[in-house]
Short mmCIF file of C-alpha atoms in Angstrom, two decimals:
data_model
loop_
_atom_site.label_atom_id
_atom_site.label_comp_id
_atom_site.label_asym_id
_atom_site.label_seq_id
_atom_site.Cartn_x
_atom_site.Cartn_y
_atom_site.Cartn_z
CA MET Y 26 0.00 0.00 0.00
CA LYS Y 27 1.35 3.45 -0.91
CA ARG Y 28 1.84 5.88 1.92
CA ARG Y 29 -0.75 8.35 0.66
CA ALA Y 30 -3.35 5.61 0.24
CA PHE Y 31 -2.52 4.36 3.71
CA LEU Y 32 -3.04 7.79 5.22
CA LYS Y 33 -6.39 8.22 3.51
CA SER Y 34 -7.73 4.78 4.36
CA SER Y 35 -6.50 4.03 7.87
CA ALA Y 36 -8.69 5.26 10.71
CA LEU Y 37 -5.83 4.99 13.11
CA ALA Y 38 -3.65 7.07 10.86
CA SER Y 39 -6.40 9.66 10.88
CA THR Y 40 -6.16 9.62 14.66
CA ALA Y 41 -2.42 10.08 14.38
CA MET Y 42 -2.97 13.07 12.11
CA MET Y 43 -4.87 14.67 14.96
CA VAL Y 44 -1.83 14.37 17.20
CA PRO Y 45 -0.63 17.97 17.60
CA ALA Y 46 2.21 19.03 15.34
CA PHE Y 47 4.21 20.29 18.29
CA LEU Y 48 5.70 16.91 19.22
CA ARG Y 49 9.46 17.16 18.94
CA ALA Y 50 10.92 14.31 20.98
CA ASN Y 51 14.61 13.79 20.40
CA THR Y 52 14.80 10.08 19.70
CA GLY Y 53 18.59 10.10 19.69
CA LYS Y 54 18.87 10.90 23.40
CA SER Y 55 18.77 8.44 26.26
CA MET Y 56 15.41 7.76 27.85
CA LEU Y 57 17.16 7.92 31.23
CA SER Y 58 17.86 11.65 31.13
CA SER Y 59 16.96 13.38 34.37
CA ARG Y 60 15.19 16.63 35.11
CA SER Y 61 16.98 19.42 36.87
CA GLY Y 62 15.81 22.49 38.70
CA ARG Y 63 12.45 23.25 40.24
CA ILE Y 64 9.00 21.98 39.35
CA LEU Y 65 5.99 24.20 38.60
CA VAL Y 66 2.50 22.70 38.79
CA VAL Y 67 -0.30 24.88 37.38
CA ILE Y 68 -3.89 24.04 38.34
CA GLN Y 69 -6.66 25.73 36.39
CA LEU Y 70 -10.13 25.96 37.96
CA SER Y 71 -12.17 26.23 34.78
CA GLY Y 72 -15.47 28.06 34.62
CA GLY Y 73 -14.76 30.94 36.97
CA ASN Y 74 -14.40 29.91 40.61
CA ASP Y 75 -16.39 31.97 43.11
CA GLY Y 76 -13.54 33.47 45.11
CA LEU Y 77 -15.83 35.25 47.58
CA ASN Y 78 -17.34 31.92 48.59
CA SER Y 79 -13.92 30.28 48.73
CA ILE Y 80 -12.09 32.81 50.92
CA ILE Y 81 -14.95 34.37 52.84
CA PRO Y 82 -15.05 37.88 54.36
CA TYR Y 83 -17.17 36.61 57.24
CA GLN Y 84 -17.16 39.93 59.12
CA ASN Y 85 -18.39 41.95 56.15
CA ASP Y 86 -22.08 42.88 56.19
CA ILE Y 87 -22.00 43.77 52.48
CA TYR Y 88 -21.08 40.15 51.71
CA TYR Y 89 -24.11 38.80 53.57
CA ARG Y 90 -26.50 41.45 52.21
CA SER Y 91 -25.32 40.65 48.69
CA ARG Y 92 -25.69 36.90 49.21
CA PRO Y 93 -28.69 36.29 51.47
CA SER Y 94 -28.91 32.58 50.59
CA LEU Y 95 -25.46 31.86 49.16
CA GLY Y 96 -23.38 33.49 51.88
CA ILE Y 97 -21.54 30.99 54.09
CA LYS Y 98 -22.73 31.42 57.67
CA GLN Y 99 -20.21 32.80 60.12
CA GLU Y 100 -20.40 29.74 62.34
CA GLU Y 101 -19.52 27.51 59.35
CA VAL Y 102 -16.53 29.48 58.15
CA LEU Y 103 -13.07 28.04 58.90
CA LYS Y 104 -11.68 31.27 60.33
CA ILE Y 105 -8.01 32.04 59.65
CA SER Y 106 -7.88 35.76 60.41
CA ASP Y 107 -9.99 38.41 62.04
CA GLU Y 108 -11.87 38.98 58.80
CA LEU Y 109 -11.28 36.07 56.42
CA GLY Y 110 -11.86 32.32 56.50
CA PHE Y 111 -12.11 29.26 54.30
CA ASN Y 112 -15.25 27.70 52.90
CA PRO Y 113 -15.84 24.61 55.09
CA ALA Y 114 -15.29 22.45 51.98
CA LEU Y 115 -11.68 23.74 51.89
CA GLN Y 116 -10.64 22.06 55.13
CA GLY Y 117 -7.75 20.37 53.32
CA LEU Y 118 -6.47 23.75 52.20
CA GLN Y 119 -6.74 25.13 55.72
CA SER Y 120 -4.36 22.46 56.98
CA LEU Y 121 -1.77 23.60 54.40
CA TYR Y 122 -2.32 27.19 55.50
CA ASP Y 123 -1.71 26.19 59.12
CA GLU Y 124 1.58 24.53 58.10
CA GLY Y 125 2.79 27.69 56.36
CA LEU Y 126 2.60 26.07 52.92
CA LEU Y 127 -0.07 28.33 51.37
CA SER Y 128 0.00 31.91 50.17
CA ILE Y 129 -3.27 33.57 49.12
CA VAL Y 130 -3.23 36.58 46.80
CA ASN Y 131 -6.54 38.46 46.82
CA SER Y 132 -8.13 40.57 44.07
CA VAL Y 133 -6.03 39.20 41.19
CA GLY Y 134 -7.07 40.26 37.69
CA TYR Y 135 -6.18 42.63 34.86
CA PRO Y 136 -7.31 46.00 33.41
CA ASN Y 137 -10.51 46.12 31.35
CA PRO Y 138 -11.64 42.61 32.34
CA ASP Y 139 -13.49 40.38 29.89
CA ARG Y 140 -16.34 38.20 31.20
CA SER Y 141 -16.22 35.68 28.38
CA HIS Y 142 -14.87 32.31 29.55
CA PHE Y 143 -12.93 31.78 26.34
CA ARG Y 144 -11.51 35.27 26.02
CA SER Y 145 -10.58 35.64 29.67
CA MET Y 146 -8.92 32.22 29.69
CA ASP Y 147 -6.97 33.22 26.57
CA ILE Y 148 -5.80 36.35 28.37
CA TRP Y 149 -4.63 34.36 31.39
CA GLN Y 150 -3.00 31.66 29.27
CA THR Y 151 -1.22 34.02 26.88
CA ALA Y 152 -0.47 36.71 29.49
CA SER Y 153 -1.78 39.32 27.07
CA SER Y 154 -3.66 42.52 27.70
CA SER Y 155 -7.41 42.50 27.17
CA THR Y 156 -6.92 44.26 23.80
CA ASP Y 157 -4.19 41.98 22.41
CA TYR Y 158 -4.71 38.60 20.78
CA LEU Y 159 -1.69 36.30 20.98
CA SER Y 160 -1.22 32.88 19.43
CA THR Y 161 1.38 31.72 21.94
CA GLY Y 162 1.05 31.01 25.64
CA TRP Y 163 3.27 32.25 28.45
CA ILE Y 164 4.63 28.78 29.15
CA GLY Y 165 5.11 28.19 25.42
CA ARG Y 166 7.15 31.38 25.14
CA TYR Y 167 9.20 30.29 28.12
CA LEU Y 168 9.97 27.06 26.25
CA ASP Y 169 10.81 29.07 23.13
CA ASN Y 170 13.03 31.76 24.60
CA ALA Y 171 14.18 31.04 28.12
CA CYS Y 172 14.20 27.35 28.92
CA GLN Y 173 17.58 25.63 28.68
CA GLY Y 174 17.61 22.03 27.46
CA CYS Y 175 13.91 22.05 26.61
CA ASP Y 176 14.10 20.20 23.31
CA LYS Y 177 11.78 17.47 24.57
CA PRO Y 178 8.08 18.21 24.29
CA TYR Y 179 7.31 16.65 27.67
CA HIS Y 180 9.45 19.28 29.42
CA ALA Y 181 6.01 20.90 29.89
CA LEU Y 182 3.29 18.27 30.29
CA GLU Y 183 -0.45 18.81 30.34
CA VAL Y 184 -2.43 15.99 31.93
CA ASP Y 185 -5.16 15.98 29.32
CA ASP Y 186 -5.85 14.74 25.82
CA SER Y 187 -5.48 18.18 24.26
CA LEU Y 188 -3.01 21.00 24.73
CA SER Y 189 -3.99 24.36 26.22
CA LEU Y 190 -2.91 27.61 24.61
CA ALA Y 191 -0.72 28.31 27.66
CA LEU Y 192 1.73 25.60 26.57
CA LYS Y 193 1.91 26.51 22.88
CA GLY Y 194 4.96 28.39 21.63
CA GLN Y 195 6.21 29.57 18.28
CA ARG Y 196 8.94 26.94 17.99
CA ARG Y 197 8.31 24.63 20.94
CA ASN Y 198 5.20 23.37 22.62
CA GLY Y 199 4.31 21.22 25.54
CA PHE Y 200 2.96 17.69 25.38
CA ALA Y 201 -0.58 16.57 26.24
CA ALA Y 202 -1.06 13.06 27.63
CA GLY Y 203 -4.06 12.08 29.69
CA ASP Y 204 -2.89 8.53 30.34
CA PRO Y 205 0.65 7.36 29.43
CA VAL Y 206 -0.45 3.73 29.26
CA GLN Y 207 -3.32 4.44 26.86
CA LEU Y 208 -1.15 6.77 24.77
CA LYS Y 209 1.46 4.04 24.38
CA LYS Y 210 -1.19 1.53 23.32
CA ILE Y 211 -2.31 3.88 20.56
CA THR Y 212 1.18 4.66 19.34
CA ASP Y 213 2.18 1.00 19.47
CA HIS Y 214 -0.46 0.03 16.91
CA ARG Y 215 1.16 -2.03 14.15
CA PHE Y 216 -0.14 0.22 11.34
CA LEU Y 217 1.43 3.31 12.94
CA ARG Y 218 4.67 1.47 13.58
CA ALA Y 219 4.73 0.27 9.98
CA ALA Y 220 4.04 3.78 8.72
CA GLY Y 221 6.95 5.18 10.71
CA ALA Y 222 9.27 2.39 9.59
CA HIS Y 223 8.72 3.23 5.89
CA HIS Y 224 9.46 6.92 6.22
CA HIS Y 225 11.87 8.44 3.69
CA ASP Y 226 12.68 11.91 2.41
CA HIS Y 227 10.15 13.71 0.18
CA HIS Y 228 10.70 16.65 -2.08
CA ASP Y 229 7.48 18.20 -3.37
CA HIS Y 230 5.29 20.20 -1.00
CA ALA Y 231 2.53 17.61 -0.65
CA GLU Y 232 5.01 14.84 0.01
CA GLU Y 233 6.83 17.02 2.53
CA GLN Y 234 3.60 17.37 4.48
CA VAL Y 235 3.20 13.60 4.49
CA ALA Y 236 6.82 13.22 5.57
CA TYR Y 237 6.20 15.64 8.40
CA LEU Y 238 3.30 13.51 9.56
CA TYR Y 239 5.54 10.46 9.63
CA LYS Y 240 8.13 12.37 11.62
CA THR Y 241 5.40 13.45 14.02
CA MET Y 242 4.31 9.85 14.51
CA ILE Y 243 7.87 8.74 15.22
CA ASP Y 244 8.39 11.53 17.71
CA THR Y 245 5.05 10.84 19.36
CA GLN Y 246 5.98 7.19 19.80
CA ALA Y 247 9.27 8.15 21.43
CA SER Y 248 7.53 10.56 23.83
CA ALA Y 249 4.85 8.01 24.66
CA GLU Y 250 7.50 5.38 25.35
CA TYR Y 251 9.42 7.71 27.67
CA LEU Y 252 6.35 8.66 29.73
CA TYR Y 253 5.17 5.06 29.83
CA GLN Y 254 8.50 3.89 31.23
CA LYS Y 255 8.62 6.73 33.77
CA ALA Y 256 5.05 5.99 34.86
CA LYS Y 257 6.20 2.53 36.00
CA VAL Y 258 9.07 3.76 38.18
CA TYR Y 259 7.10 4.88 41.24
CA LYS Y 260 3.62 3.95 42.42
CA SER Y 261 2.22 6.21 45.09
CA ARG Y 262 0.86 4.76 48.33
CA GLN Y 263 -0.83 8.02 49.19
CA THR Y 264 -4.63 7.96 49.28
CA TYR Y 265 -6.08 10.37 46.72
CA PRO Y 266 -9.76 11.25 46.15
CA ALA Y 267 -11.44 8.77 43.80
CA THR Y 268 -12.05 11.46 41.16
CA PRO Y 269 -10.48 12.25 37.78
CA PHE Y 270 -8.76 15.25 39.39
CA GLY Y 271 -7.37 13.06 42.17
CA ARG Y 272 -6.15 10.58 39.58
CA ASP Y 273 -4.42 13.35 37.62
CA LEU Y 274 -2.65 14.67 40.71
CA LYS Y 275 -1.52 11.18 41.65
CA GLN Y 276 -0.09 10.72 38.16
CA VAL Y 277 1.82 14.00 38.41
CA ALA Y 278 3.21 13.04 41.85
CA GLU Y 279 4.36 9.70 40.47
CA LEU Y 280 6.07 11.32 37.49
CA ILE Y 281 7.79 13.93 39.66
CA THR Y 282 9.01 11.26 42.08
CA ALA Y 283 10.24 9.15 39.15
CA ASP Y 284 12.56 12.07 38.24
CA THR Y 285 10.83 12.58 34.91
CA ASP Y 286 12.42 15.17 32.64
CA THR Y 287 9.44 17.50 33.08
CA GLN Y 288 9.65 20.91 34.71
CA ILE Y 289 6.09 22.17 34.27
CA TYR Y 290 2.86 20.23 34.79
CA TYR Y 291 -0.53 21.66 33.83
CA LEU Y 292 -3.91 20.24 34.85
CA SER Y 293 -7.49 21.39 35.22
CA LEU Y 294 -10.57 20.97 37.35
CA GLY Y 295 -13.76 22.10 35.62
CA GLY Y 296 -17.38 22.80 36.52
CA PHE Y 297 -17.04 26.19 38.23
CA ASP Y 298 -19.55 28.04 36.02
CA THR Y 299 -22.12 28.10 38.83
CA HIS Y 300 -25.00 30.23 37.56
CA VAL Y 301 -27.73 28.05 39.12
CA ASN Y 302 -28.02 26.39 42.55
CA GLN Y 303 -24.39 27.05 43.28
CA LYS Y 304 -23.95 26.11 46.92
CA ASN Y 305 -23.78 22.32 46.81
CA GLN Y 306 -22.02 22.12 43.45
CA HIS Y 307 -19.40 24.62 44.51
CA ALA Y 308 -18.79 22.87 47.82
CA ARG Y 309 -18.34 19.55 46.03
CA LEU Y 310 -15.77 21.04 43.64
CA LEU Y 311 -13.87 22.85 46.40
CA LYS Y 312 -13.71 19.63 48.41
CA GLN Y 313 -12.33 17.74 45.39
CA TYR Y 314 -9.70 20.41 44.92
CA ALA Y 315 -8.68 20.69 48.57
CA GLN Y 316 -8.56 16.96 49.27
CA GLY Y 317 -6.66 16.31 46.04
CA VAL Y 318 -4.06 19.01 46.69
CA LYS Y 319 -3.64 17.95 50.32
CA ALA Y 320 -2.88 14.37 49.22
CA PHE Y 321 -0.54 15.67 46.50
CA VAL Y 322 1.41 17.78 49.00
CA ALA Y 323 1.63 14.85 51.43
CA ASP Y 324 2.99 12.68 48.60
CA LEU Y 325 5.64 15.27 47.73
CA LYS Y 326 6.60 15.74 51.38
CA ALA Y 327 7.00 11.99 51.87
CA ASN Y 328 9.51 11.98 49.02
CA ASN Y 329 11.32 15.18 50.07
CA LEU Y 330 10.14 17.00 46.95
CA LEU Y 331 7.91 19.75 48.33
CA ASN Y 332 10.69 22.32 48.55
CA ASP Y 333 11.39 21.74 44.86
CA THR Y 334 7.75 22.14 43.82
CA LEU Y 335 5.53 25.20 43.48
CA ILE Y 336 1.78 24.80 42.89
CA MET Y 337 -0.17 27.72 41.44
CA THR Y 338 -3.97 27.63 41.26
CA PHE Y 339 -5.97 30.18 39.27
CA SER Y 340 -9.34 30.66 37.59
CA GLU Y 341 -10.14 32.82 34.56
CA PHE Y 342 -12.28 35.21 36.65
CA GLY Y 343 -14.29 35.36 39.85
CA ARG Y 344 -18.04 35.87 40.22
CA ARG Y 345 -20.16 38.95 40.76
CA VAL Y 346 -20.57 40.13 44.35
CA LYS Y 347 -24.35 39.78 44.36
CA GLN Y 348 -26.02 36.41 43.90
CA ASN Y 349 -28.40 36.10 40.97
CA GLY Y 350 -32.07 35.09 40.91
CA SER Y 351 -31.23 31.40 40.42
CA ASN Y 352 -29.27 30.95 43.65
CA GLY Y 353 -26.03 31.18 41.74
CA THR Y 354 -23.51 33.79 40.70
CA ASP Y 355 -22.70 35.30 37.32
CA HIS Y 356 -19.37 36.08 35.67
CA GLY Y 357 -17.28 38.59 37.57
CA THR Y 358 -13.76 39.94 37.53
CA ALA Y 359 -11.00 39.76 40.16
CA ASN Y 360 -10.38 36.61 42.15
CA ASN Y 361 -8.02 34.99 44.62
CA LEU Y 362 -5.01 32.94 43.54
CA TYR Y 363 -3.23 30.27 45.58
CA LEU Y 364 0.46 29.39 45.75
CA ILE Y 365 1.48 26.23 47.62
CA GLY Y 366 4.98 25.05 48.35
CA GLY Y 367 7.79 24.77 50.83
CA GLN Y 368 9.68 27.92 49.82
CA LEU Y 369 7.07 30.67 49.98
CA ARG Y 370 8.39 34.08 50.96
CA GLN Y 371 5.11 35.21 52.46
CA PRO Y 372 2.85 32.36 53.64
CA GLY Y 373 -0.68 33.37 54.56
CA PHE Y 374 -2.37 36.37 52.99
CA TYR Y 375 -0.22 38.38 50.63
CA ASN Y 376 -2.58 41.38 50.63
CA ASP Y 377 -5.81 42.68 52.12
CA ALA Y 378 -9.27 41.30 51.55
CA PRO Y 379 -11.26 42.54 48.52
CA ASN Y 380 -12.85 45.95 49.00
CA LEU Y 381 -16.62 45.38 48.85
CA LYS Y 382 -17.36 49.08 49.37
CA LYS Y 383 -15.62 50.10 46.17
CA LEU Y 384 -16.96 48.12 43.21
CA ASP Y 385 -17.07 48.62 39.46
CA GLN Y 386 -20.69 48.14 38.41
CA GLY Y 387 -21.11 45.44 41.03
CA ASP Y 388 -17.74 43.75 40.42
CA LEU Y 389 -14.51 43.59 42.38
CA ILE Y 390 -11.71 45.88 41.23
CA TYR Y 391 -8.44 44.07 40.72
CA GLN Y 392 -5.51 45.06 42.94
CA VAL Y 393 -2.85 42.65 41.62
CA ASP Y 394 -2.14 42.09 37.93
CA PHE Y 395 -1.79 38.35 37.32
CA ARG Y 396 1.24 39.02 35.11
CA ASP Y 397 3.09 40.38 38.15
CA ILE Y 398 2.68 36.91 39.65
CA TYR Y 399 3.87 35.23 36.46
CA ALA Y 400 6.89 37.56 36.42
CA ASN Y 401 7.78 36.59 39.98
CA ILE Y 402 7.50 32.88 39.17
CA LEU Y 403 9.58 33.25 36.02
CA ASP Y 404 12.22 35.28 37.79
CA ARG Y 405 12.49 33.60 41.18
CA TRP Y 406 11.31 30.05 40.48
CA LEU Y 407 12.17 29.31 36.85
CA ASN Y 408 15.30 31.48 36.95
CA THR Y 409 14.63 33.38 33.76
CA ASP Y 410 14.23 37.01 32.75
CA PRO Y 411 10.48 37.74 32.60
CA LYS Y 412 11.11 40.14 29.69
CA LYS Y 413 11.87 37.12 27.49
CA VAL Y 414 8.34 35.85 28.08
CA LEU Y 415 6.09 38.76 29.02
CA ASP Y 416 5.45 41.81 26.87
CA GLY Y 417 5.88 44.67 29.28
CA LYS Y 418 7.34 45.48 32.67
CA TYR Y 419 5.68 44.01 35.72
CA GLY Y 420 6.18 44.76 39.37
CA LYS Y 421 8.55 42.99 41.69
CA MET Y 422 6.48 40.77 43.94
CA ARG Y 423 7.89 38.67 46.76
CA LEU Y 424 5.88 35.47 46.61
CA VAL Y 425 8.62 32.89 46.01
#
């Protein structure tokens, strides 16, 4: 069978064609290469987490007047300061706070906020202004311009079947793999192996495209093999929540402990678009998050890896201050952001609680630009000049 006929007729080859074109595994290097430096784990709470019902201003009358049925009662709040406390579903996060492993940044956002899920997430993932549209993400640009020895696509790994814009660069991109075992099964299929084995150089444009596909398949197989082998090195004994999010965190902990050549991990927890009957749904999601992260931190601590790992949790926006008519909350603006790790410069609250007396058409006004946080992580954690990644000058924060 000719290659072109094979590509048109094979369903599995069609699946391979959907494998992103950013896979660039270097098949000539040893699979035993080791990571170096610190680890960054980014957790995205998709849908717009309600920050006011996560970190609760339990002494603020405006909060309770704005949320007569959604407000968390004072006696239920897990109080951690004279004015702020955790949602009771975040008990696992409170324990990290008590250990000095959590820093909370309030009122994080950006100028001229956009309330569209897709647009606001693009802004956060690309680190752009609200008026700029970028095709590369902040992590992707780090891989492009500032990351030494990042020729392997799995240097930045998203635990998912598709790659987020945050990990896409101009020349280099991250790698998306939901399950290393399943990915290896797909790439081990005899038709794909046969296709890769018959690769040769092509000269005309159409044939070059086909050749590129073959190269992509070969590189994908090498990446899948590497992650599959690393996934077998360490099996966690830590008890994680029996949820997809808990499974993803366990997988990341196992890969970190196996000394995988990955510096950045990216994963998501969805369902936070709570327009209707928010209270129970939100509590369930917060509990999944807190219990999962608590188990993840315990796993890292048990393997002496917590000081080498920084966990950043964000959401594309918060919710409006007032509850809506459906016992939920609508899209808002500024939100809180969490940093977890063993080398925080300022554990606890980084800044004051949101100002509920001074709102912008019913929304919180941001006090911290999220790109200032990125700049601090790039500078102090990833040891790179933020100017190589971010377009503009951002303030010097002291988070890590």
